[in-house]
Amino acid sequence: MLKIFVIDADAARRTQIGRVLTEQDAHAEPFESLEEFAQYTAADGLILAHDRDDVIDRLMTHVERTSCLPVIVYSEAPNRVTIVRAMQAGVASYLALPLAAEDVMAEYRQIAAELPARIEKRRRVAEARAQLERLSRREHEILVCMLDHGTSKAIARHLGISPRTVEAHRANLMTRLDVASTNEAIRIAVEGDAMSMIGSAKTE
């Protein structure tokens, strides 16, 4: 039986959603808030959450840190921009209220078929970001420049430093990333979204 974790501050709506899910042979676990859900260890199942305030960002941060459970969110009359932003944050699907259990289960079946690939992608992203965290701020900056500028001379002109300095940093970052080719380093930069991490790169 599929276990569905329903996160919704509205008690009446939580109860109603749990009731309709039960009709589809699913087991609903109700939670009033993300904070309450965070106290629960969820090994498998589906997260179904009401979209309000900044719950999506906080929920996806929690899921990425603790599990690979798929997330479906719902709200009253969501617009296209809201749905796109949710998908970009990592949400698997977005439904409009009132929820029909058949729609939830249909979405889950599609998500479940794609889940192994999603888990593998998430693993690769986490691994890439862990590798990027080994770099100094300058090495991180040069790796990002490798995506746009390519050659050491072009990077040197862009950063206002000497090509020799760029080459030294390139050699160091390749060693820290434990890669043998520029293509491998660039793959890690892309998978780990090096651009978004540059502000938090360590200084030396």
mmCIF file of N, CA and C in Angstrom, residues 73-155:
data_model
loop_
_atom_site.group_PDB
_atom_site.id
_atom_site.type_symbol
_atom_site.label_atom_id
_atom_site.label_comp_id
_atom_site.label_asym_id
_atom_site.label_seq_id
_atom_site.Cartn_x
_atom_site.Cartn_y
_atom_site.Cartn_z
ATOM 1 N N VAL A 73 2.814 18.955 -5.118
ATOM 2 C CA VAL A 73 2.216 20.049 -4.349
ATOM 3 C C VAL A 73 0.883 20.433 -4.986
ATOM 4 N N TYR A 74 0.075 21.134 -4.220
ATOM 5 C CA TYR A 74 -1.232 21.543 -4.712
ATOM 6 C C TYR A 74 -1.600 22.892 -4.118
ATOM 7 N N SER A 75 -2.479 23.604 -4.799
ATOM 8 C CA SER A 75 -2.988 24.876 -4.286
ATOM 9 C C SER A 75 -4.264 25.233 -5.041
ATOM 10 N N GLU A 76 -4.854 26.334 -4.640
ATOM 11 C CA GLU A 76 -6.066 26.804 -5.293
ATOM 12 C C GLU A 76 -5.694 27.528 -6.592
ATOM 13 N N ALA A 77 -6.138 27.038 -7.718
ATOM 14 C CA ALA A 77 -5.968 27.680 -9.028
ATOM 15 C C ALA A 77 -4.538 28.150 -9.286
ATOM 16 N N PRO A 78 -3.561 27.250 -9.299
ATOM 17 C CA PRO A 78 -2.177 27.650 -9.569
ATOM 18 C C PRO A 78 -2.025 28.164 -11.002
ATOM 19 N N ASN A 79 -1.206 29.207 -11.176
ATOM 20 C CA ASN A 79 -0.977 29.714 -12.530
ATOM 21 C C ASN A 79 0.299 29.109 -13.120
ATOM 22 N N ARG A 80 0.554 29.403 -14.374
ATOM 23 C CA ARG A 80 1.677 28.796 -15.083
ATOM 24 C C ARG A 80 3.011 29.148 -14.427
ATOM 25 N N VAL A 81 3.183 30.398 -14.024
ATOM 26 C CA VAL A 81 4.442 30.832 -13.408
ATOM 27 C C VAL A 81 4.695 30.067 -12.116
ATOM 28 N N THR A 82 3.661 29.912 -11.312
ATOM 29 C CA THR A 82 3.781 29.176 -10.049
ATOM 30 C C THR A 82 4.199 27.735 -10.293
ATOM 31 N N ILE A 83 3.584 27.101 -11.280
ATOM 32 C CA ILE A 83 3.891 25.705 -11.585
ATOM 33 C C ILE A 83 5.319 25.556 -12.089
ATOM 34 N N VAL A 84 5.741 26.447 -12.980
ATOM 35 C CA VAL A 84 7.107 26.382 -13.522
ATOM 36 C C VAL A 84 8.132 26.549 -12.413
ATOM 37 N N ARG A 85 7.913 27.502 -11.520
ATOM 38 C CA ARG A 85 8.852 27.727 -10.413
ATOM 39 C C ARG A 85 8.932 26.502 -9.507
ATOM 40 N N ALA A 86 7.796 25.882 -9.269
ATOM 41 C CA ALA A 86 7.779 24.681 -8.428
ATOM 42 C C ALA A 86 8.564 23.552 -9.084
ATOM 43 N N MET A 87 8.378 23.368 -10.381
ATOM 44 C CA MET A 87 9.098 22.322 -11.107
ATOM 45 C C MET A 87 10.598 22.590 -11.098
ATOM 46 N N GLN A 88 10.969 23.851 -11.255
ATOM 47 C CA GLN A 88 12.387 24.212 -11.231
ATOM 48 C C GLN A 88 13.003 23.933 -9.865
ATOM 49 N N ALA A 89 12.195 24.016 -8.825
ATOM 50 C CA ALA A 89 12.682 23.739 -7.468
ATOM 51 C C ALA A 89 12.832 22.246 -7.204
ATOM 52 N N GLY A 90 12.262 21.417 -8.090
ATOM 53 C CA GLY A 90 12.402 19.974 -7.923
ATOM 54 C C GLY A 90 11.116 19.219 -7.660
ATOM 55 N N VAL A 91 9.995 19.944 -7.618
ATOM 56 C CA VAL A 91 8.700 19.293 -7.415
ATOM 57 C C VAL A 91 8.376 18.411 -8.621
ATOM 58 N N ALA A 92 7.815 17.235 -8.374
ATOM 59 C CA ALA A 92 7.530 16.290 -9.460
ATOM 60 C C ALA A 92 6.252 16.632 -10.213
ATOM 61 N N SER A 93 5.266 17.195 -9.515
ATOM 62 C CA SER A 93 3.997 17.521 -10.170
ATOM 63 C C SER A 93 3.250 18.569 -9.352
ATOM 64 N N TYR A 94 2.331 19.262 -10.017
ATOM 65 C CA TYR A 94 1.544 20.309 -9.356
ATOM 66 C C TYR A 94 0.073 20.103 -9.716
ATOM 67 N N LEU A 95 -0.779 19.979 -8.703
ATOM 68 C CA LEU A 95 -2.206 19.755 -8.909
ATOM 69 C C LEU A 95 -3.020 20.918 -8.341
ATOM 70 N N ALA A 96 -4.210 21.084 -8.881
ATOM 71 C CA ALA A 96 -5.110 22.135 -8.406
ATOM 72 C C ALA A 96 -6.181 21.538 -7.500
ATOM 73 N N LEU A 97 -6.558 22.296 -6.489
ATOM 74 C CA LEU A 97 -7.672 21.903 -5.628
ATOM 75 C C LEU A 97 -8.997 22.124 -6.358
ATOM 76 N N PRO A 98 -10.013 21.314 -6.086
ATOM 77 C CA PRO A 98 -10.017 20.181 -5.146
ATOM 78 C C PRO A 98 -9.300 18.968 -5.736
ATOM 79 N N LEU A 99 -8.609 18.224 -4.869
ATOM 80 C CA LEU A 99 -7.853 17.064 -5.324
ATOM 81 C C LEU A 99 -8.761 15.866 -5.562
ATOM 82 N N ALA A 100 -8.479 15.161 -6.633
ATOM 83 C CA ALA A 100 -9.133 13.877 -6.897
ATOM 84 C C ALA A 100 -8.090 12.794 -6.678
ATOM 85 N N ALA A 101 -8.437 11.791 -5.898
ATOM 86 C CA ALA A 101 -7.479 10.732 -5.585
ATOM 87 C C ALA A 101 -6.959 10.062 -6.850
ATOM 88 N N GLU A 102 -7.831 9.937 -7.855
ATOM 89 C CA GLU A 102 -7.412 9.311 -9.113
ATOM 90 C C GLU A 102 -6.282 10.099 -9.771
ATOM 91 N N ASP A 103 -6.358 11.435 -9.691
ATOM 92 C CA ASP A 103 -5.307 12.270 -10.280
ATOM 93 C C ASP A 103 -3.992 12.101 -9.531
ATOM 94 N N VAL A 104 -4.073 12.057 -8.197
ATOM 95 C CA VAL A 104 -2.867 11.869 -7.389
ATOM 96 C C VAL A 104 -2.203 10.543 -7.732
ATOM 97 N N MET A 105 -2.980 9.483 -7.805
ATOM 98 C CA MET A 105 -2.427 8.158 -8.080
ATOM 99 C C MET A 105 -1.876 8.067 -9.498
ATOM 100 N N ALA A 106 -2.550 8.713 -10.456
ATOM 101 C CA ALA A 106 -2.058 8.710 -11.836
ATOM 102 C C ALA A 106 -0.718 9.426 -11.925
ATOM 103 N N GLU A 107 -0.605 10.557 -11.235
ATOM 104 C CA GLU A 107 0.662 11.288 -11.222
ATOM 105 C C GLU A 107 1.751 10.451 -10.570
ATOM 106 N N TYR A 108 1.401 9.778 -9.475
ATOM 107 C CA TYR A 108 2.403 8.961 -8.784
ATOM 108 C C TYR A 108 2.898 7.826 -9.673
ATOM 109 N N ARG A 109 2.006 7.177 -10.405
ATOM 110 C CA ARG A 109 2.431 6.076 -11.274
ATOM 111 C C ARG A 109 3.433 6.559 -12.317
ATOM 112 N N GLN A 110 3.191 7.748 -12.848
ATOM 113 C CA GLN A 110 4.129 8.293 -13.831
ATOM 114 C C GLN A 110 5.459 8.642 -13.171
ATOM 115 N N ILE A 111 5.384 9.237 -11.985
ATOM 116 C CA ILE A 111 6.601 9.605 -11.251
ATOM 117 C C ILE A 111 7.404 8.367 -10.893
ATOM 118 N N ALA A 112 6.714 7.309 -10.441
ATOM 119 C CA ALA A 112 7.394 6.081 -10.019
ATOM 120 C C ALA A 112 8.185 5.471 -11.163
ATOM 121 N N ALA A 113 7.650 5.575 -12.382
ATOM 122 C CA ALA A 113 8.348 5.025 -13.539
ATOM 123 C C ALA A 113 9.640 5.784 -13.818
ATOM 124 N N GLU A 114 9.658 7.069 -13.456
ATOM 125 C CA GLU A 114 10.829 7.910 -13.713
ATOM 126 C C GLU A 114 11.754 8.000 -12.505
ATOM 127 N N LEU A 115 11.328 7.434 -11.377
ATOM 128 C CA LEU A 115 12.051 7.627 -10.122
ATOM 129 C C LEU A 115 13.497 7.147 -10.145
ATOM 130 N N PRO A 116 13.810 5.955 -10.692
ATOM 131 C CA PRO A 116 15.219 5.521 -10.700
ATOM 132 C C PRO A 116 16.141 6.534 -11.376
ATOM 133 N N ALA A 117 15.685 7.096 -12.494
ATOM 134 C CA ALA A 117 16.501 8.089 -13.197
ATOM 135 C C ALA A 117 16.632 9.359 -12.367
ATOM 136 N N ARG A 118 15.560 9.756 -11.675
ATOM 137 C CA ARG A 118 15.607 10.950 -10.834
ATOM 138 C C ARG A 118 16.565 10.758 -9.664
ATOM 139 N N ILE A 119 16.540 9.565 -9.076
ATOM 140 C CA ILE A 119 17.440 9.270 -7.959
ATOM 141 C C ILE A 119 18.887 9.299 -8.422
ATOM 142 N N GLU A 120 19.147 8.719 -9.586
ATOM 143 C CA GLU A 120 20.508 8.712 -10.120
ATOM 144 C C GLU A 120 20.979 10.137 -10.415
ATOM 145 N N LYS A 121 20.104 10.952 -10.980
ATOM 146 C CA LYS A 121 20.468 12.340 -11.253
ATOM 147 C C LYS A 121 20.779 13.081 -9.961
ATOM 148 N N ARG A 122 19.948 12.872 -8.946
ATOM 149 C CA ARG A 122 20.169 13.538 -7.662
ATOM 150 C C ARG A 122 21.489 13.090 -7.033
ATOM 151 N N ARG A 123 21.809 11.797 -7.187
ATOM 152 C CA ARG A 123 23.074 11.284 -6.657
ATOM 153 C C ARG A 123 24.251 11.957 -7.353
ATOM 154 N N ARG A 124 24.172 12.096 -8.672
ATOM 155 C CA ARG A 124 25.258 12.705 -9.432
ATOM 156 C C ARG A 124 25.415 14.184 -9.074
ATOM 157 N N VAL A 125 24.301 14.868 -8.880
ATOM 158 C CA VAL A 125 24.363 16.275 -8.493
ATOM 159 C C VAL A 125 25.022 16.422 -7.125
ATOM 160 N N ALA A 126 24.616 15.597 -6.163
ATOM 161 C CA ALA A 126 25.190 15.658 -4.814
ATOM 162 C C ALA A 126 26.681 15.353 -4.846
ATOM 163 N N GLU A 127 27.064 14.370 -5.642
ATOM 164 C CA GLU A 127 28.474 14.001 -5.761
ATOM 165 C C GLU A 127 29.271 15.137 -6.390
ATOM 166 N N ALA A 128 28.727 15.755 -7.434
ATOM 167 C CA ALA A 128 29.412 16.861 -8.096
ATOM 168 C C ALA A 128 29.570 18.050 -7.152
ATOM 169 N N ARG A 129 28.531 18.363 -6.393
ATOM 170 C CA ARG A 129 28.611 19.501 -5.478
ATOM 171 C C ARG A 129 29.612 19.243 -4.354
ATOM 172 N N ALA A 130 29.707 17.997 -3.913
ATOM 173 C CA ALA A 130 30.703 17.654 -2.895
ATOM 174 C C ALA A 130 32.111 17.857 -3.447
ATOM 175 N N GLN A 131 32.318 17.515 -4.715
ATOM 176 C CA GLN A 131 33.623 17.724 -5.338
ATOM 177 C C GLN A 131 33.923 19.215 -5.484
ATOM 178 N N LEU A 132 32.925 19.997 -5.873
ATOM 179 C CA LEU A 132 33.122 21.434 -6.051
ATOM 180 C C LEU A 132 33.477 22.126 -4.741
ATOM 181 N N GLU A 133 32.994 21.594 -3.638
ATOM 182 C CA GLU A 133 33.279 22.199 -2.333
ATOM 183 C C GLU A 133 34.752 22.085 -1.946
ATOM 184 N N ARG A 134 35.503 21.245 -2.641
ATOM 185 C CA ARG A 134 36.935 21.119 -2.364
ATOM 186 C C ARG A 134 37.736 22.298 -2.922
ATOM 187 N N LEU A 135 37.156 23.037 -3.847
ATOM 188 C CA LEU A 135 37.892 24.085 -4.550
ATOM 189 C C LEU A 135 37.971 25.381 -3.755
ATOM 190 N N SER A 136 39.067 26.106 -3.966
ATOM 191 C CA SER A 136 39.176 27.453 -3.407
ATOM 192 C C SER A 136 38.292 28.386 -4.230
ATOM 193 N N ARG A 137 38.082 29.592 -3.731
ATOM 194 C CA ARG A 137 37.236 30.546 -4.452
ATOM 195 C C ARG A 137 37.796 30.833 -5.847
ATOM 196 N N ARG A 138 39.123 31.040 -5.956
ATOM 197 C CA ARG A 138 39.725 31.339 -7.261
ATOM 198 C C ARG A 138 39.630 30.141 -8.201
ATOM 199 N N GLU A 139 39.868 28.946 -7.686
ATOM 200 C CA GLU A 139 39.740 27.745 -8.521
ATOM 201 C C GLU A 139 38.302 27.579 -9.011
ATOM 202 N N HIS A 140 37.368 27.847 -8.121
ATOM 203 C CA HIS A 140 35.951 27.752 -8.487
ATOM 204 C C HIS A 140 35.623 28.771 -9.580
ATOM 205 N N GLU A 141 36.147 29.971 -9.420
ATOM 206 C CA GLU A 141 35.909 31.038 -10.390
ATOM 207 C C GLU A 141 36.472 30.662 -11.759
ATOM 208 N N ILE A 142 37.656 30.092 -11.769
ATOM 209 C CA ILE A 142 38.282 29.698 -13.031
ATOM 210 C C ILE A 142 37.524 28.544 -13.674
ATOM 211 N N LEU A 143 37.040 27.605 -12.870
ATOM 212 C CA LEU A 143 36.246 26.507 -13.419
ATOM 213 C C LEU A 143 34.985 27.040 -14.095
ATOM 214 N N VAL A 144 34.325 28.003 -13.464
ATOM 215 C CA VAL A 144 33.133 28.608 -14.070
ATOM 216 C C VAL A 144 33.503 29.311 -15.374
ATOM 217 N N CYS A 145 34.651 29.988 -15.379
ATOM 218 C CA CYS A 145 35.109 30.668 -16.593
ATOM 219 C C CYS A 145 35.414 29.674 -17.711
ATOM 220 N N MET A 146 35.834 28.477 -17.348
ATOM 221 C CA MET A 146 36.112 27.448 -18.357
ATOM 222 C C MET A 146 34.861 27.108 -19.160
ATOM 223 N N LEU A 147 33.695 27.283 -18.553
ATOM 224 C CA LEU A 147 32.438 26.998 -19.252
ATOM 225 C C LEU A 147 32.183 28.000 -20.371
ATOM 226 N N ASP A 148 32.577 29.262 -20.143
ATOM 227 C CA ASP A 148 32.264 30.329 -21.104
ATOM 228 C C ASP A 148 33.443 30.766 -21.957
ATOM 229 N N HIS A 149 34.642 30.734 -21.374
ATOM 230 C CA HIS A 149 35.795 31.329 -22.054
ATOM 231 C C HIS A 149 36.790 30.311 -22.596
ATOM 232 N N GLY A 150 36.780 29.103 -22.050
ATOM 233 C CA GLY A 150 37.581 28.017 -22.619
ATOM 234 C C GLY A 150 39.065 28.080 -22.346
ATOM 235 N N THR A 151 39.807 28.816 -23.146
ATOM 236 C CA THR A 151 41.267 28.787 -23.064
ATOM 237 C C THR A 151 41.788 29.592 -21.878
ATOM 238 N N SER A 152 43.003 29.251 -21.469
ATOM 239 C CA SER A 152 43.626 29.961 -20.345
ATOM 240 C C SER A 152 43.848 31.428 -20.683
ATOM 241 N N LYS A 153 44.206 31.714 -21.938
ATOM 242 C CA LYS A 153 44.426 33.111 -22.333
ATOM 243 C C LYS A 153 43.130 33.912 -22.241
ATOM 244 N N ALA A 154 42.039 33.318 -22.692
ATOM 245 C CA ALA A 154 40.751 34.017 -22.635
ATOM 246 C C ALA A 154 40.313 34.228 -21.189
ATOM 247 N N ILE A 155 40.530 33.218 -20.355
ATOM 248 C CA ILE A 155 40.183 33.338 -18.935
ATOM 249 C C ILE A 155 41.043 34.404 -18.269
#
